[in-house]
Amino acid sequence: MTGLVHYLSPHAVGTVDVALWDIAGKAAGLPVHRLLGTCRDRIPAYFSSAHHATAAEYADEAVYWREQGWRGYKVHAPRGPWLPPGSAPPVAFDVAACAAVRSAVGDGMTLMLDSVWSYDYPQALTVGQAIQDLGYFWYEDPLPDHDIHGYQRLARKLSIPLLATEITPGGLTALPPWITAGATDFLRGDVVIKGGITGLLKIAHLAEAFGMNCEVHDSYNSLNNVAARHVMMAIDNCDWLEVLAFNRSGDHSLAHFSYGLTEPFRVDPEGNVHAPAGPGLGAGIDWDLINSSVTAVVS
């Protein structure tokens, strides 16, 4: 399938790859991370925010998760290339939100900013300089995903680490130019659009060879997030598990992280998510829920 990537969606490759690893783990009676080579049994989670209308809403959300024992929080700037032109606030809002969060949680919480590919270069430089002064841990996707040159320019001007390559087309083979150009400080990957567990593992090993982290992105649904967690337990160059909720202000539910599964998603009081323990992916499927949604069966 990988040899047919010009004709197949990478989502199809990733889906089949995850299923095959699940089968292999169940056949061996071992969790997938044991087949990959377990190096740890837990990883800290960070909360990845929705788009909020005020700086105070970001700050309140970050405080809530800090009080639950979580050690990281990421601001999603209220913008995106999918929004109508002119609908986002000025970039000064993003800086104000980042400052409000830092003021609210203090220096003990790790903070990140994801600007969802939405700045031009001058905007990206202005915001980057501001958040590096605020002690943010990384600066994610400030420029369009194809703009390697712009990321090189930012890297020369900023000391805060850049995190790009989330949606670069081509999987593993698209990433060496970003490394050799010095256009990103971390690589990004997931099990959905980067070729499944196999693809994500290759990206993590590529990053390791260059002394870089591979920070794993949210994998779009509950079962894929379980699959990604297996990879995280088998690599030591990923520091965080992303919990991407996109909840409205004041909504702290994480129920969608368990949707379709029999076991709830859990973060321990120290803010860690633990390795799956069962064979294969180790996730029970809620077939009652799935079957209740069936509208027709075609034979």
XYZ file of C-alpha atoms in Angstrom:
299
model
C 0.000 0.000 0.000
C 2.837 2.383 0.789
C 4.126 1.843 -2.726
C 0.788 3.114 -4.031
C 0.708 6.373 -2.068
C 0.211 8.359 -5.283
C -3.185 6.681 -5.611
C -4.184 5.847 -2.032
C -5.056 8.167 0.814
C -2.436 8.014 3.601
C -5.405 7.578 5.924
C -6.084 4.214 4.282
C -2.486 3.096 4.759
C -2.527 4.185 8.400
C -5.824 2.468 9.140
C -4.677 -0.877 7.754
C -1.302 -0.603 9.490
C -2.900 0.006 12.912
C -5.217 -2.972 12.387
C -2.300 -5.247 11.474
C -0.364 -4.260 14.600
C -3.483 -4.969 16.683
C -3.725 -8.443 15.122
C -0.020 -9.083 15.724
C -0.251 -8.079 19.373
C -3.286 -10.236 19.977
C -1.610 -13.203 18.273
C 1.438 -12.749 20.532
C -0.646 -12.051 23.643
C 1.254 -8.788 24.153
C 0.488 -5.073 23.997
C 1.681 -3.479 20.762
C 4.199 -1.343 22.668
C 5.909 -4.540 23.873
C 6.311 -5.648 20.253
C 7.793 -2.243 19.436
C 10.074 -2.239 22.500
C 8.627 -0.650 25.632
C 10.819 2.017 27.225
C 8.331 3.529 29.718
C 4.884 2.965 31.171
C 3.490 6.513 31.342
C 3.724 9.931 29.722
C 2.518 13.381 30.864
C -0.526 14.853 29.150
C -1.070 18.434 28.094
C -4.467 19.968 27.438
C -4.819 21.377 23.925
C -7.340 24.199 23.929
C -10.301 25.139 21.814
C -10.626 28.595 20.264
C -11.849 31.008 22.918
C -13.231 34.521 22.634
C -11.314 36.134 25.508
C -7.885 35.854 27.073
C -9.551 35.153 30.419
C -11.233 32.025 29.029
C -7.846 30.601 28.052
C -6.417 31.479 31.455
C -9.345 29.942 33.350
C -9.070 26.726 31.351
C -5.331 26.425 31.978
C -5.837 26.953 35.708
C -8.510 24.261 35.800
C -6.222 21.645 34.276
C -3.297 22.680 36.442
C -5.526 22.103 39.465
C -6.251 18.573 38.164
C -2.518 17.840 38.295
C -1.802 18.392 34.604
C 1.581 19.930 33.855
C 1.067 21.275 30.328
C -1.366 23.477 28.404
C -1.417 24.575 24.766
C -3.125 27.687 23.457
C -4.820 27.282 20.088
C -4.953 30.767 18.640
C -8.518 31.612 17.505
C -7.745 31.470 13.803
C -7.181 28.976 11.021
C -6.938 28.789 7.223
C -10.438 27.272 7.150
C -12.048 30.420 8.640
C -13.447 33.241 6.498
C -10.865 35.962 5.739
C -10.934 38.743 8.293
C -12.846 36.725 10.909
C -9.914 36.220 13.292
C -8.925 38.849 15.850
C -5.669 40.807 15.503
C -2.556 38.830 16.430
C -2.216 41.086 19.475
C -5.073 39.008 20.912
C -2.938 35.873 20.660
C -0.120 37.543 22.578
C -2.555 38.796 25.213
C -4.042 35.316 25.628
C -0.608 33.750 25.994
C 0.377 36.382 28.561
C -2.859 35.867 30.510
C -2.284 32.119 30.675
C 1.300 32.527 31.883
C 0.221 35.037 34.507
C -2.564 32.754 35.717
C -0.588 29.498 36.022
C 2.838 30.844 36.942
C 6.165 29.446 35.845
C 5.532 25.848 36.947
C 3.335 24.806 34.013
C 4.691 24.044 30.538
C 2.955 26.177 27.913
C 2.825 25.986 24.115
C 1.195 28.007 21.330
C -0.322 26.536 18.161
C -1.077 29.222 15.579
C -2.527 26.756 13.039
C -0.571 27.893 9.946
C -2.219 31.312 10.037
C 0.437 34.043 10.284
C 2.491 35.795 7.677
C 6.192 36.152 8.467
C 6.066 39.546 10.275
C 3.150 38.352 12.425
C 4.901 35.090 13.196
C 8.062 36.899 14.251
C 6.177 39.339 16.493
C 4.222 36.595 18.270
C 7.261 34.324 18.521
C 9.347 37.014 20.192
C 6.546 37.656 22.672
C 5.978 34.043 23.702
C 9.658 33.212 23.976
C 9.896 36.074 26.492
C 6.972 34.450 28.332
C 8.895 31.175 28.580
C 6.729 29.108 26.235
C 8.097 25.651 25.484
C 7.380 25.481 21.756
C 5.881 27.518 18.915
C 3.728 25.346 16.667
C 2.723 25.878 13.043
C 2.913 29.681 12.858
C 3.341 29.683 9.054
C 1.701 27.736 6.207
C 2.853 24.124 6.137
C 4.700 24.473 2.809
C 6.781 27.530 3.778
C 10.143 25.960 4.626
C 11.925 29.218 3.762
C 9.761 31.190 6.191
C 10.452 28.687 8.959
C 14.188 28.967 8.262
C 13.951 32.735 8.662
C 12.042 32.352 11.930
C 14.561 29.855 13.265
C 17.372 32.346 12.703
C 15.514 35.058 14.621
C 13.938 33.110 17.491
C 15.283 31.027 20.358
C 11.956 29.312 21.136
C 11.813 25.844 19.493
C 9.665 25.601 16.361
C 7.314 22.655 15.850
C 6.217 22.129 12.243
C 5.560 19.150 9.895
C 2.138 18.180 11.255
C 0.426 17.944 7.873
C 3.310 17.840 5.433
C 2.332 15.519 2.567
C 4.370 12.428 1.860
C 4.902 10.987 5.316
C 8.476 10.075 6.220
C 10.028 11.101 2.919
C 8.782 14.688 3.203
C 10.614 15.341 6.450
C 14.390 15.215 5.736
C 14.313 18.582 3.880
C 12.843 20.220 6.986
C 15.647 18.796 9.108
C 18.516 19.623 6.754
C 17.129 23.147 6.220
C 16.981 23.767 9.977
C 13.333 24.770 9.540
C 11.925 22.958 12.590
C 13.289 21.913 15.978
C 10.877 18.986 16.471
C 9.168 16.608 14.066
C 5.442 15.950 14.268
C 3.532 12.758 13.548
C 0.454 10.657 14.223
C -0.891 7.248 13.239
C -3.553 8.588 10.869
C -1.912 10.701 8.176
C 1.708 9.540 8.563
C 1.313 5.846 7.731
C 0.016 4.270 10.904
C 2.081 2.885 13.769
C 4.862 1.887 11.379
C 4.999 5.324 9.778
C 4.970 7.169 13.093
C 7.706 4.925 14.487
C 9.901 5.622 11.458
C 9.425 9.373 11.905
C 10.339 9.119 15.591
C 13.511 7.198 14.722
C 14.395 9.743 12.039
C 14.056 12.504 14.618
C 16.137 10.529 17.110
C 18.959 10.193 14.581
C 19.165 13.987 14.448
C 18.841 14.484 18.211
C 15.285 15.811 17.858
C 11.993 15.062 19.533
C 9.017 13.676 17.642
C 5.987 15.141 19.398
C 2.935 13.030 18.581
C -0.207 14.828 17.484
C -3.715 13.906 18.567
C -4.871 11.055 16.322
C -8.438 12.217 15.631
C -10.458 9.525 17.398
C -10.362 7.474 20.575
C -9.020 4.216 19.135
C -6.331 5.904 17.062
C -5.242 7.769 20.186
C -4.769 4.410 21.901
C -2.631 3.287 18.953
C -0.520 6.448 19.169
C -0.030 5.867 22.883
C 1.599 2.515 22.143
C 4.197 4.264 19.995
C 4.833 6.863 22.703
C 5.591 4.079 25.177
C 8.218 2.682 22.784
C 10.136 5.909 22.058
C 11.930 8.227 24.454
C 12.049 11.333 22.252
C 8.417 12.381 22.816
C 7.763 14.406 25.968
C 4.001 14.917 25.867
C 0.669 13.321 25.008
C -1.747 15.779 23.406
C -5.316 15.849 24.725
C -7.129 17.797 22.026
C -10.607 18.499 23.334
C -11.870 21.605 21.517
C -14.396 22.099 24.301
C -16.349 25.303 24.649
C -15.369 27.598 27.478
C -16.123 26.005 30.846
C -16.667 22.515 29.408
C -14.035 20.150 30.815
C -15.411 16.860 29.509
C -13.023 14.301 28.038
C -15.743 11.779 27.191
C -14.932 11.798 23.482
C -11.511 10.295 24.271
C -13.352 7.126 25.261
C -16.089 7.236 22.612
C -16.748 3.751 21.286
C -14.477 2.126 23.867
C -15.411 0.163 26.972
C -12.832 1.788 29.268
C -12.755 5.508 30.090
C -9.760 7.661 29.204
C -7.821 8.343 32.403
C -5.169 10.822 33.479
C -3.694 10.111 36.915
C -3.410 12.737 39.711
C 0.158 13.531 38.603
C -1.026 14.340 35.078
C 0.219 11.116 33.450
C -1.441 8.741 31.002
C -0.413 5.116 31.426
C 0.528 2.466 28.885
C -2.256 0.197 27.604
C -1.966 -3.214 29.251
C -4.052 -5.633 27.153
C -2.906 -7.575 24.091
C -2.868 -5.765 20.761
C -4.171 -2.239 21.144
C -5.652 -3.325 24.471
C -8.867 -1.395 23.892
C -12.305 -2.945 24.254
C -14.841 -1.858 21.646
C -18.318 -0.812 22.785
C -20.218 -2.906 20.252
C -23.560 -2.039 21.830
C -22.942 1.612 21.019
C -21.755 0.827 17.512
C -24.620 -1.554 16.754
C -27.129 0.966 18.072
C -25.971 3.319 15.327
C -26.402 0.848 12.483
C -29.025 2.038 10.008
C -28.737 -0.791 7.466
C -26.775 -3.923 6.675
C -25.980 -4.549 3.024
C -25.340 -8.171 2.067
